[in-house]
Short mmCIF file of C-alpha atoms in Angstrom, two decimals:
data_model
loop_
_atom_site.label_atom_id
_atom_site.label_comp_id
_atom_site.label_asym_id
_atom_site.label_seq_id
_atom_site.Cartn_x
_atom_site.Cartn_y
_atom_site.Cartn_z
CA MET C 1 -10.15 -24.39 -3.98
CA VAL C 2 -11.07 -23.51 -7.56
CA ILE C 3 -9.57 -20.31 -8.97
CA THR C 4 -12.28 -18.38 -10.77
CA SER C 5 -10.62 -14.99 -11.29
CA ARG C 6 -8.45 -14.16 -14.27
CA SER C 7 -6.66 -11.60 -12.11
CA ASN C 8 -5.49 -14.27 -9.66
CA PRO C 9 -1.68 -14.04 -9.15
CA LEU C 10 -1.09 -17.62 -10.33
CA VAL C 11 -3.15 -17.05 -13.47
CA LYS C 12 -1.32 -13.83 -14.23
CA SER C 13 2.07 -15.47 -13.66
CA ILE C 14 1.25 -18.27 -16.12
CA LEU C 15 -0.06 -15.84 -18.72
CA ALA C 16 3.21 -13.91 -18.42
CA LEU C 17 5.11 -16.97 -19.62
CA ARG C 18 3.81 -16.36 -23.13
CA ASP C 19 6.54 -13.72 -23.29
CA LYS C 20 10.10 -14.84 -24.04
CA LYS C 21 11.62 -12.31 -21.64
CA ALA C 22 9.47 -13.60 -18.77
CA ARG C 23 10.40 -17.21 -19.56
CA ARG C 24 14.07 -16.29 -19.52
CA GLU C 25 13.86 -14.26 -16.31
CA ARG C 26 11.85 -16.88 -14.39
CA GLY C 27 13.42 -19.95 -15.98
CA GLU C 28 10.03 -21.56 -16.67
CA TYR C 29 7.88 -22.51 -19.64
CA ILE C 30 4.52 -24.13 -20.32
CA ALA C 31 3.64 -27.55 -21.71
CA GLU C 32 -0.03 -28.20 -22.40
CA GLY C 33 -2.08 -31.33 -23.01
CA ILE C 34 -2.34 -34.78 -21.42
CA LYS C 35 0.46 -36.41 -23.42
CA GLN C 36 2.94 -33.60 -22.88
CA VAL C 37 2.27 -33.32 -19.15
CA ARG C 38 2.39 -37.09 -18.69
CA GLU C 39 5.75 -37.35 -20.44
CA ALA C 40 7.18 -34.31 -18.64
CA VAL C 41 6.36 -36.03 -15.35
CA ALA C 42 7.61 -39.44 -16.52
CA CYS C 43 10.99 -38.17 -17.70
CA GLY C 44 11.67 -36.24 -14.51
CA CYS C 45 11.26 -32.65 -15.64
CA LYS C 46 11.28 -30.19 -12.75
CA ILE C 47 7.66 -29.04 -12.52
CA SER C 48 6.52 -25.94 -10.65
CA CYS C 49 2.79 -26.61 -10.86
CA ILE C 50 0.12 -28.44 -12.84
CA VAL C 51 -3.13 -26.64 -13.62
CA TYR C 52 -6.40 -28.47 -14.31
CA ALA C 53 -9.66 -27.15 -15.66
CA GLU C 54 -12.53 -27.71 -13.24
CA SER C 55 -14.28 -30.06 -15.69
CA PHE C 56 -11.15 -32.12 -16.40
CA SER C 57 -11.86 -35.81 -15.78
CA GLY C 58 -8.74 -37.46 -17.18
CA GLU C 59 -5.50 -38.73 -15.66
CA ARG C 60 -4.13 -36.57 -12.85
CA PHE C 61 -0.46 -36.05 -12.06
CA LEU C 62 1.49 -34.89 -8.99
CA PRO C 63 -1.45 -33.93 -6.75
CA ASP C 64 0.82 -31.95 -4.40
CA LEU C 65 1.57 -29.54 -7.26
CA ALA C 66 -1.97 -29.39 -8.64
CA GLN C 67 -4.19 -26.35 -8.89
CA THR C 68 -7.74 -26.25 -10.27
CA VAL C 69 -9.18 -23.32 -12.17
CA SER C 70 -12.62 -22.71 -13.65
CA ASP C 71 -13.15 -23.73 -17.26
CA SER C 72 -13.34 -20.09 -18.35
CA VAL C 73 -10.01 -19.31 -16.64
CA PHE C 74 -8.38 -22.36 -18.24
CA GLU C 75 -9.59 -21.22 -21.65
CA LYS C 76 -7.80 -17.94 -20.96
CA LEU C 77 -4.60 -19.79 -20.02
CA SER C 78 -4.72 -22.21 -22.93
CA GLU C 79 -3.21 -21.53 -26.35
CA GLU C 80 -4.83 -24.61 -27.90
CA VAL C 81 -7.81 -24.46 -30.25
CA THR C 82 -9.43 -27.31 -28.30
CA PRO C 83 -7.94 -27.29 -24.78
CA GLN C 84 -7.61 -30.67 -23.02
CA GLY C 85 -7.85 -29.09 -19.60
CA VAL C 86 -4.35 -29.63 -18.23
CA LEU C 87 -1.04 -27.76 -18.45
CA ALA C 88 2.24 -27.78 -16.55
CA VAL C 89 4.66 -25.02 -15.68
CA ILE C 90 8.13 -26.54 -16.10
CA LYS C 91 11.58 -25.36 -15.08
CA ILE C 92 13.84 -24.63 -18.05
CA PRO C 93 16.76 -27.08 -17.88
CA ASP C 94 20.43 -26.12 -18.07
CA THR C 95 21.06 -24.99 -21.66
CA SER C 96 24.73 -24.10 -21.28
CA VAL C 97 26.95 -25.20 -24.14
CA ARG C 98 28.87 -28.45 -23.58
CA ALA C 99 30.47 -31.06 -25.82
CA PRO C 100 28.07 -33.59 -27.39
CA GLN C 101 27.90 -37.21 -26.31
CA GLY C 102 27.17 -38.61 -29.77
CA ARG C 103 25.90 -37.45 -33.16
CA CYS C 104 24.26 -34.08 -32.84
CA LEU C 105 22.57 -31.16 -34.58
CA LEU C 106 23.36 -27.48 -34.98
CA LEU C 107 20.42 -25.28 -35.92
CA ASP C 108 21.85 -22.13 -37.48
CA GLY C 109 19.26 -19.36 -37.51
CA VAL C 110 16.16 -21.57 -37.80
CA SER C 111 13.58 -18.89 -37.13
CA ASP C 112 10.21 -20.61 -37.25
CA PRO C 113 9.25 -22.13 -33.87
CA GLY C 114 7.20 -24.81 -35.63
CA ASN C 115 10.30 -25.92 -37.53
CA VAL C 116 12.44 -25.89 -34.39
CA GLY C 117 9.86 -28.00 -32.56
CA THR C 118 9.50 -30.45 -35.45
CA ILE C 119 13.28 -30.87 -35.62
CA LEU C 120 13.48 -31.52 -31.88
CA ARG C 121 10.75 -34.13 -32.21
CA THR C 122 12.63 -35.90 -35.01
CA ALA C 123 15.99 -35.54 -33.28
CA ASN C 124 14.61 -37.41 -30.29
CA ALA C 125 13.16 -40.12 -32.53
CA ALA C 126 16.35 -40.53 -34.58
CA GLY C 127 18.77 -40.49 -31.64
CA TYR C 128 20.38 -37.06 -31.96
CA GLU C 129 20.46 -36.25 -28.26
CA ASP C 130 22.40 -32.97 -28.37
CA VAL C 131 20.95 -30.00 -30.25
CA TYR C 132 22.81 -26.69 -30.51
CA LEU C 133 20.81 -23.54 -31.24
CA LEU C 134 22.51 -20.50 -32.72
CA SER C 135 20.27 -17.44 -33.26
CA CYS C 136 17.13 -19.58 -33.45
CA ALA C 137 13.52 -19.26 -32.39
CA ASP C 138 12.98 -19.81 -28.68
CA PRO C 139 12.61 -23.58 -28.16
CA PHE C 140 10.52 -22.93 -25.04
CA SER C 141 7.79 -20.97 -26.80
CA SER C 142 4.40 -22.67 -26.73
CA LYS C 143 4.38 -23.21 -30.50
CA CYS C 144 7.77 -24.91 -30.40
CA VAL C 145 6.95 -27.05 -27.36
CA ARG C 146 3.70 -28.13 -28.99
CA ALA C 147 5.42 -28.98 -32.31
CA SER C 148 8.12 -30.98 -30.49
CA MET C 149 5.45 -33.41 -29.22
CA SER C 150 7.46 -34.01 -26.00
CA GLY C 151 10.76 -34.24 -27.92
CA ILE C 152 11.99 -31.17 -26.03
CA PHE C 153 11.99 -33.23 -22.81
CA PHE C 154 14.33 -35.88 -24.23
CA VAL C 155 17.11 -33.95 -25.98
CA ARG C 156 19.86 -31.79 -24.49
CA LEU C 157 19.59 -28.20 -25.70
CA HIS C 158 22.70 -26.02 -25.95
CA ILE C 159 21.95 -22.33 -26.53
CA GLY C 160 24.81 -19.92 -27.03
CA GLY C 161 26.94 -17.77 -29.30
CA SER C 162 29.03 -18.97 -32.19
CA GLU C 163 32.36 -18.96 -30.32
CA GLU C 164 31.25 -21.21 -27.48
CA ILE C 165 29.33 -23.54 -29.80
CA PHE C 166 32.33 -23.87 -32.14
CA ARG C 167 34.50 -24.57 -29.11
CA ALA C 168 32.20 -27.37 -27.97
CA LEU C 169 32.20 -28.84 -31.48
CA GLU C 170 35.92 -28.25 -32.07
CA HIS C 171 36.79 -31.88 -32.79
CA ILE C 172 33.44 -32.89 -34.33
CA PRO C 173 33.13 -33.01 -38.14
CA MET C 174 30.32 -30.67 -39.19
CA LEU C 175 28.08 -31.57 -42.13
CA CYS C 176 26.43 -28.62 -43.89
CA ALA C 177 23.00 -29.20 -45.45
CA ASP C 178 23.04 -27.37 -48.79
CA MET C 179 21.77 -27.94 -52.34
CA ASP C 180 25.32 -27.68 -53.71
CA GLY C 181 26.50 -30.62 -51.62
CA GLU C 182 27.09 -34.32 -52.17
CA ASN C 183 24.07 -36.60 -52.54
CA VAL C 184 23.39 -37.71 -48.97
CA PHE C 185 22.16 -41.13 -50.12
CA GLY C 186 25.68 -42.05 -51.21
CA PHE C 187 27.54 -40.23 -48.43
CA GLN C 188 29.37 -42.12 -45.69
CA PRO C 189 29.44 -39.92 -42.58
CA PRO C 190 32.15 -39.94 -39.94
CA GLU C 191 31.47 -42.05 -36.85
CA LYS C 192 30.67 -38.93 -34.86
CA PHE C 193 29.34 -35.79 -36.55
CA CYS C 194 27.21 -32.66 -36.26
CA LEU C 195 24.53 -32.05 -38.89
CA VAL C 196 24.00 -28.34 -39.57
CA ILE C 197 20.55 -27.06 -40.61
CA GLY C 198 20.36 -23.45 -41.76
CA ASN C 199 17.81 -20.65 -41.86
CA GLU C 200 14.62 -21.28 -43.82
CA ALA C 201 15.26 -18.48 -46.33
CA ASN C 202 19.04 -18.06 -46.37
CA GLY C 203 20.43 -21.47 -45.50
CA VAL C 204 23.59 -22.00 -43.44
CA SER C 205 25.40 -18.76 -42.61
CA GLU C 206 28.83 -18.10 -44.12
CA GLN C 207 30.39 -18.12 -40.65
CA VAL C 208 29.10 -21.61 -39.89
CA ARG C 209 29.67 -22.89 -43.42
CA LYS C 210 33.40 -22.18 -43.05
CA MET C 211 33.50 -24.53 -40.06
CA CYS C 212 31.94 -27.45 -41.99
CA SER C 213 34.11 -30.22 -43.40
CA HIS C 214 31.41 -31.76 -45.63
CA THR C 215 28.31 -30.58 -47.51
CA VAL C 216 25.37 -32.87 -48.23
CA LYS C 217 22.12 -32.46 -50.12
CA ILE C 218 18.81 -34.22 -50.64
CA PRO C 219 18.33 -34.88 -54.37
CA MET C 220 15.11 -33.36 -55.73
CA ARG C 221 13.26 -33.07 -59.03
CA GLU C 222 13.87 -29.87 -60.96
CA SER C 223 10.27 -28.85 -60.38
CA CYS C 224 10.94 -28.60 -56.61
CA GLU C 225 13.10 -25.72 -55.44
CA SER C 226 13.44 -26.66 -51.78
CA LEU C 227 11.99 -28.56 -48.84
CA ASN C 228 10.71 -27.29 -45.50
CA ALA C 229 13.53 -27.06 -42.94
CA GLY C 230 11.86 -29.54 -40.61
CA VAL C 231 11.28 -32.05 -43.42
CA SER C 232 14.84 -31.68 -44.73
CA ALA C 233 16.31 -32.13 -41.27
CA GLY C 234 14.23 -35.26 -40.70
CA ILE C 235 15.31 -36.90 -43.95
CA LEU C 236 18.97 -36.06 -43.40
CA MET C 237 18.98 -37.25 -39.79
CA TYR C 238 17.62 -40.66 -40.70
CA VAL C 239 19.71 -41.16 -43.85
CA LEU C 240 22.93 -40.25 -42.02
CA ALA C 241 22.04 -42.42 -39.03
CA ALA C 242 21.31 -45.37 -41.34
CA ALA C 243 24.58 -44.82 -43.21
CA GLU C 244 26.50 -45.63 -40.05
CA HIS C 245 25.36 -49.25 -40.43
CA ARG C 246 26.14 -49.64 -44.14
#
């Protein structure tokens, strides 16, 4: 059966997931596009349903969970400029705060979902498997999921308040990213550490800064005041990871 009505209950329930409150209450979010859906299935994400546009002719996944909608209905559901014709509704994994298993990240007030997604993408690539989010943009928003390019499926997210995050990181050296720090290219990090990335406008908060044992910076020309949070995080993650093998 092809769903042709925008007022269909399934359509309305998916549209509701654009709202953070609905995502939180239902414990679900949306991933859109062939690559994202394929990787969500491959890595074992818990999927509620997969929706295909009627004209979709590409790879199909989990037929028992599939639902087809008209192209006009899919265009309503999609938040992409050029929809690929497939999206998945995915169960939000456990995001309770636990101790990290290796080197990790703490995002302190990163407010742009595009930056959060980019950082998750790079964290997955660079091997930072635990990411702590303190007062950040919702990682399960469509913009963040899209920017993560499937990275969100492969890292462990820990979302909580400062007290529980500090407790989980109690014995982990924390490295603050700040322009007043030590040149990261000459810094030798501890064997296990947590890299802290602060808010785009205000940097690392004073509360979190007090918990950090080291401060590192990316050297820049005087003509450049700062780097994008996602770019800075990516450079620091790779330089610190490489330093472990020096």
